[in-house]
Amino acid sequence: MKRKGTTALLNTPYAVWSTIFIVVPLFIVMYYAFTDNNGAFTLENIKNLGNYTDIFTISILYSLIATLITIIIAYPFAYAMTKKSVSSQKMQMMLIMLPMWMNLLIRTYSWLNILERNGLINNFLGLFGLEPLKMIGTPGAVILGMVYNYLPYMILPIYTVLSKIDPTLLEAAEDLGCSSFQKMIRLIIPMSMPGVVSGIAMVFVPSVSTFYISQKLGDGKVMLIGDVIERQIQMNHYDVGASISLVLMVMILISMAIMNRFSDADGGVVV
C-alpha cells in the first residue's frame, strides 16, 4: 500500500504536465472545432472541410514521398554504420546529430542560399554557361527540405535496432548456408522492421503537419495543410483552424495506431 502511494506521488508531476500541455490543449481545439464565432455549437466547421480535400491529399502525398526517400537513404547508411568500429560509429552519430543542434528555421533558411536563383547551385552552373534552374517554389524543394530536416529521425531508430541484432544469429544463418542476400532478406530486414516503422512515424508525422518548410522552400506556391492552419489562425478564424487541426490529429493517430499494430506483429512497440 505504501509502495503504491509512493508510485502515485512520483507520477504526479508527469500527470500534471500531461494535463496542462496535452489534455487541456486538446479540449481547446475540440471546443473551437465544434463552435462558431459566437461560441454556439455547430457542425459547419467539420462539414466545410471538404473544401480542403486537395490540400490534405497533397500534404499526405508529399509526406509519403519524403518518408520513402528517407527510408531509401537511411537504411543502407544505418546498416553500414553497424559494420564500422565503435569509434567510427560514434563519430558518424555525432555528424548525424550535429545539424539537429541548430534550429529548424535556420536549417531550412540555409537551403534558400543553396537553391535560390542566385544560390550556390545556380552560381556553379553559371560557371559553365548554363541557365539558372528554378528550384525554390517547387514541390521538389519542399520534399527536399522535409528529407533533410527529418532524415536523422529515420536513421537513429533503424541504427538502434540493427546494432542490437545478435551476431550469433547471423553466424547461424551462414552455417545453414544462407548467402549475404538471403541473410538480409530473411533475417536482418524482418528483425529491423520495428526500427523502420518507428522511423516512419517520426518522419511522416512532422512532415504532414509542417508549414515553415513549405513557406520558405515553397515560396508561397506550395500550400500544405500546416500552412492553411497557420493562415486561419492568423486571420482569427480559430474555428476553421481548429477543425482542420482536429482532422489532422485524427489522421495522425490512425496512422500511428496502424504502424503500432504492424510493429507489434514483429515483436516491438513503436509509439
XYZ file of C-alpha atoms in Angstrom:
271
model
C 0.000 0.000 0.000
C 2.826 2.365 0.913
C 4.620 1.474 -2.313
C 1.549 2.338 -4.368
C 1.279 5.681 -2.619
C 4.942 6.430 -3.364
C 4.494 5.484 -7.013
C 1.421 7.702 -7.321
C 3.325 10.597 -5.741
C 6.235 10.182 -8.151
C 3.832 10.059 -11.111
C 2.017 13.231 -10.064
C 4.376 15.685 -11.859
C 4.005 13.745 -15.107
C 0.231 13.633 -14.751
C 0.099 17.390 -14.113
C 2.398 18.088 -17.073
C 0.316 15.869 -19.372
C -2.893 17.527 -18.230
C -1.643 21.081 -18.765
C 0.225 20.618 -22.030
C -1.670 17.750 -23.703
C -5.189 17.269 -22.376
C -6.114 20.947 -21.965
C -4.899 21.990 -25.456
C -6.836 19.068 -26.963
C -10.038 20.227 -25.287
C -9.409 23.779 -26.517
C -9.006 22.524 -30.091
C -12.187 20.451 -29.810
C -14.092 23.422 -28.346
C -13.202 25.728 -31.227
C -13.748 22.975 -33.801
C -17.386 22.493 -32.750
C -18.361 26.113 -32.063
C -18.922 29.178 -34.220
C -17.667 32.717 -33.675
C -20.384 33.268 -31.071
C -19.483 30.142 -29.110
C -22.588 28.222 -30.191
C -22.334 24.518 -31.026
C -22.119 23.797 -34.752
C -21.003 21.125 -37.196
C -20.483 23.548 -40.069
C -16.738 23.693 -39.464
C -16.464 19.943 -39.972
C -18.787 19.970 -42.995
C -16.708 22.665 -44.697
C -13.537 20.594 -44.510
C -14.385 19.194 -47.929
C -13.029 22.451 -49.335
C -9.552 21.391 -48.258
C -9.531 17.862 -49.704
C -6.909 18.715 -52.320
C -4.587 20.250 -49.740
C -4.969 17.221 -47.457
C -4.136 14.956 -50.406
C -1.062 16.967 -51.403
C 0.198 17.112 -47.817
C -0.130 13.344 -47.385
C 1.427 12.651 -50.804
C 4.458 14.875 -50.205
C 4.921 13.413 -46.723
C 4.787 9.854 -48.056
C 7.341 10.677 -50.764
C 9.652 12.314 -48.224
C 9.271 9.334 -45.877
C 10.057 6.855 -48.653
C 13.174 8.801 -49.664
C 14.407 8.926 -46.072
C 13.994 5.139 -45.793
C 15.989 4.597 -49.004
C 18.789 6.824 -47.706
C 18.690 5.915 -44.025
C 18.556 2.105 -44.136
C 21.806 1.412 -46.019
C 23.506 4.223 -44.109
C 22.429 2.813 -40.739
C 23.401 -0.711 -41.800
C 26.845 0.470 -42.920
C 27.311 2.229 -39.573
C 26.842 -1.031 -37.672
C 29.745 -2.542 -39.619
C 32.186 0.170 -38.538
C 34.336 0.273 -35.427
C 32.892 1.697 -32.214
C 34.882 4.926 -32.539
C 33.766 5.345 -36.147
C 30.136 4.779 -35.162
C 30.395 7.468 -32.500
C 31.891 9.909 -34.998
C 29.186 9.240 -37.583
C 26.488 9.548 -34.934
C 27.877 12.943 -33.939
C 27.821 14.069 -37.582
C 24.196 12.936 -37.882
C 23.177 14.799 -34.757
C 25.228 17.932 -35.467
C 22.617 19.617 -37.736
C 19.945 18.913 -35.122
C 21.733 21.235 -32.705
C 20.590 24.104 -34.917
C 17.032 25.381 -35.054
C 14.817 24.008 -37.835
C 14.213 27.556 -39.069
C 17.944 28.144 -39.538
C 18.461 24.788 -41.269
C 15.574 25.417 -43.646
C 16.559 29.023 -44.348
C 20.097 27.933 -45.229
C 18.688 25.949 -48.150
C 17.459 29.212 -49.665
C 21.091 30.226 -50.191
C 21.675 26.941 -51.960
C 18.542 26.636 -54.119
C 17.589 30.236 -54.957
C 18.223 31.789 -58.359
C 21.480 33.372 -57.179
C 22.315 30.486 -54.876
C 25.303 28.175 -54.779
C 23.949 25.626 -57.269
C 22.970 28.169 -59.937
C 26.225 30.096 -59.468
C 28.103 26.854 -60.060
C 26.055 26.102 -63.170
C 26.741 29.647 -64.381
C 30.456 28.860 -64.500
C 29.652 26.502 -67.371
C 27.321 28.954 -69.124
C 24.172 27.083 -68.093
C 20.879 28.809 -67.424
C 19.828 29.015 -63.750
C 17.357 26.419 -62.576
C 14.119 27.289 -60.845
C 14.169 25.276 -57.654
C 12.582 27.467 -54.984
C 8.801 27.356 -55.141
C 8.651 23.781 -56.425
C 7.366 20.580 -54.797
C 10.853 19.106 -55.107
C 12.323 21.847 -52.908
C 9.671 21.261 -50.236
C 10.234 17.495 -50.243
C 13.998 18.079 -50.109
C 13.507 20.241 -47.033
C 11.457 17.507 -45.373
C 14.046 14.840 -46.151
C 16.951 16.963 -44.939
C 15.311 18.042 -41.680
C 13.840 14.674 -40.695
C 16.434 12.205 -42.037
C 18.138 11.768 -38.620
C 14.790 10.653 -37.161
C 14.818 7.765 -39.625
C 18.478 6.842 -39.217
C 18.541 6.697 -35.417
C 15.771 4.106 -34.763
C 16.933 1.901 -37.635
C 20.531 2.043 -36.425
C 19.457 1.278 -32.859
C 17.589 -1.874 -33.897
C 20.277 -3.057 -36.317
C 23.036 -2.604 -33.745
C 21.142 -4.830 -31.299
C 20.834 -7.813 -33.650
C 22.709 -10.735 -32.100
C 25.759 -11.553 -34.296
C 25.384 -15.227 -33.413
C 22.103 -15.286 -35.345
C 23.931 -14.105 -38.455
C 26.628 -16.703 -37.893
C 23.987 -19.414 -37.524
C 22.392 -18.296 -40.796
C 25.781 -18.569 -42.515
C 26.295 -22.056 -41.059
C 22.928 -23.051 -42.515
C 24.073 -21.934 -45.959
C 22.458 -18.505 -46.247
C 24.129 -16.096 -48.623
C 24.573 -12.424 -47.766
C 21.461 -11.575 -49.769
C 19.417 -14.267 -48.030
C 20.589 -13.067 -44.616
C 19.477 -9.556 -45.472
C 16.046 -10.581 -46.807
C 15.178 -13.351 -44.351
C 16.830 -12.155 -41.158
C 18.136 -8.586 -40.998
C 15.252 -6.724 -42.673
C 12.463 -8.553 -40.763
C 14.251 -8.035 -37.432
C 14.817 -4.350 -38.168
C 11.203 -3.603 -39.077
C 10.311 -2.149 -35.626
C 13.022 0.471 -36.190
C 11.797 1.178 -39.711
C 8.202 1.583 -38.569
C 9.299 3.830 -35.718
C 11.281 5.931 -38.193
C 8.264 6.186 -40.496
C 6.179 7.564 -37.637
C 8.886 10.039 -36.634
C 9.264 11.343 -40.205
C 5.715 11.188 -41.549
C 4.018 12.907 -38.598
C 6.087 16.132 -38.626
C 6.198 16.159 -42.426
C 2.432 16.071 -42.861
C 1.946 18.912 -40.376
C 4.883 21.137 -41.334
C 4.380 24.703 -42.515
C 7.693 26.577 -42.267
C 9.445 24.317 -44.788
C 6.696 24.807 -47.358
C 6.583 28.552 -46.705
C 10.286 29.125 -47.308
C 11.219 26.482 -49.866
C 7.777 26.528 -51.468
C 7.865 30.344 -51.719
C 4.125 30.507 -51.107
C 3.400 28.416 -54.208
C 3.160 25.086 -52.382
C 0.325 25.073 -49.858
C 0.245 22.294 -47.270
C -2.268 21.678 -44.510
C 0.022 23.243 -41.905
C 0.068 26.472 -43.938
C -3.730 26.537 -44.052
C -3.984 26.097 -40.285
C -1.482 28.882 -39.637
C -3.241 31.229 -42.067
C -6.648 30.603 -40.500
C -5.274 31.275 -37.018
C -3.616 34.498 -38.191
C -6.962 35.612 -39.628
C -8.594 34.882 -36.241
C -10.611 32.047 -37.774
C -9.920 29.807 -34.812
C -12.931 27.616 -35.530
C -11.748 26.720 -39.038
C -8.135 26.264 -37.950
C -9.182 24.081 -35.015
C -11.436 21.876 -37.143
C -8.631 21.272 -39.648
C -6.220 20.576 -36.773
C -8.682 18.105 -35.290
C -8.969 16.137 -38.530
C -5.200 16.206 -38.983
C -4.766 14.959 -35.424
C -7.189 12.094 -36.006
C -5.344 11.146 -39.215
C -2.029 11.106 -37.374
C -3.445 8.989 -34.533
C -4.905 6.497 -37.014
C -1.611 6.197 -38.908
C 0.297 5.722 -35.641
C -2.170 3.066 -34.491
C -1.749 1.179 -37.772
C 2.044 1.353 -37.527
C 1.941 0.245 -33.884
C -0.140 -2.776 -34.826
C 2.291 -3.602 -37.635
C 5.241 -3.267 -35.273
C 3.569 -5.386 -32.585
C 3.330 -8.197 -35.109
C 7.127 -8.090 -35.346
C 7.652 -8.121 -31.616
C 8.122 -4.449 -30.903
C 6.210 -1.379 -29.840
C 6.691 1.900 -31.614
C 4.704 4.699 -30.010
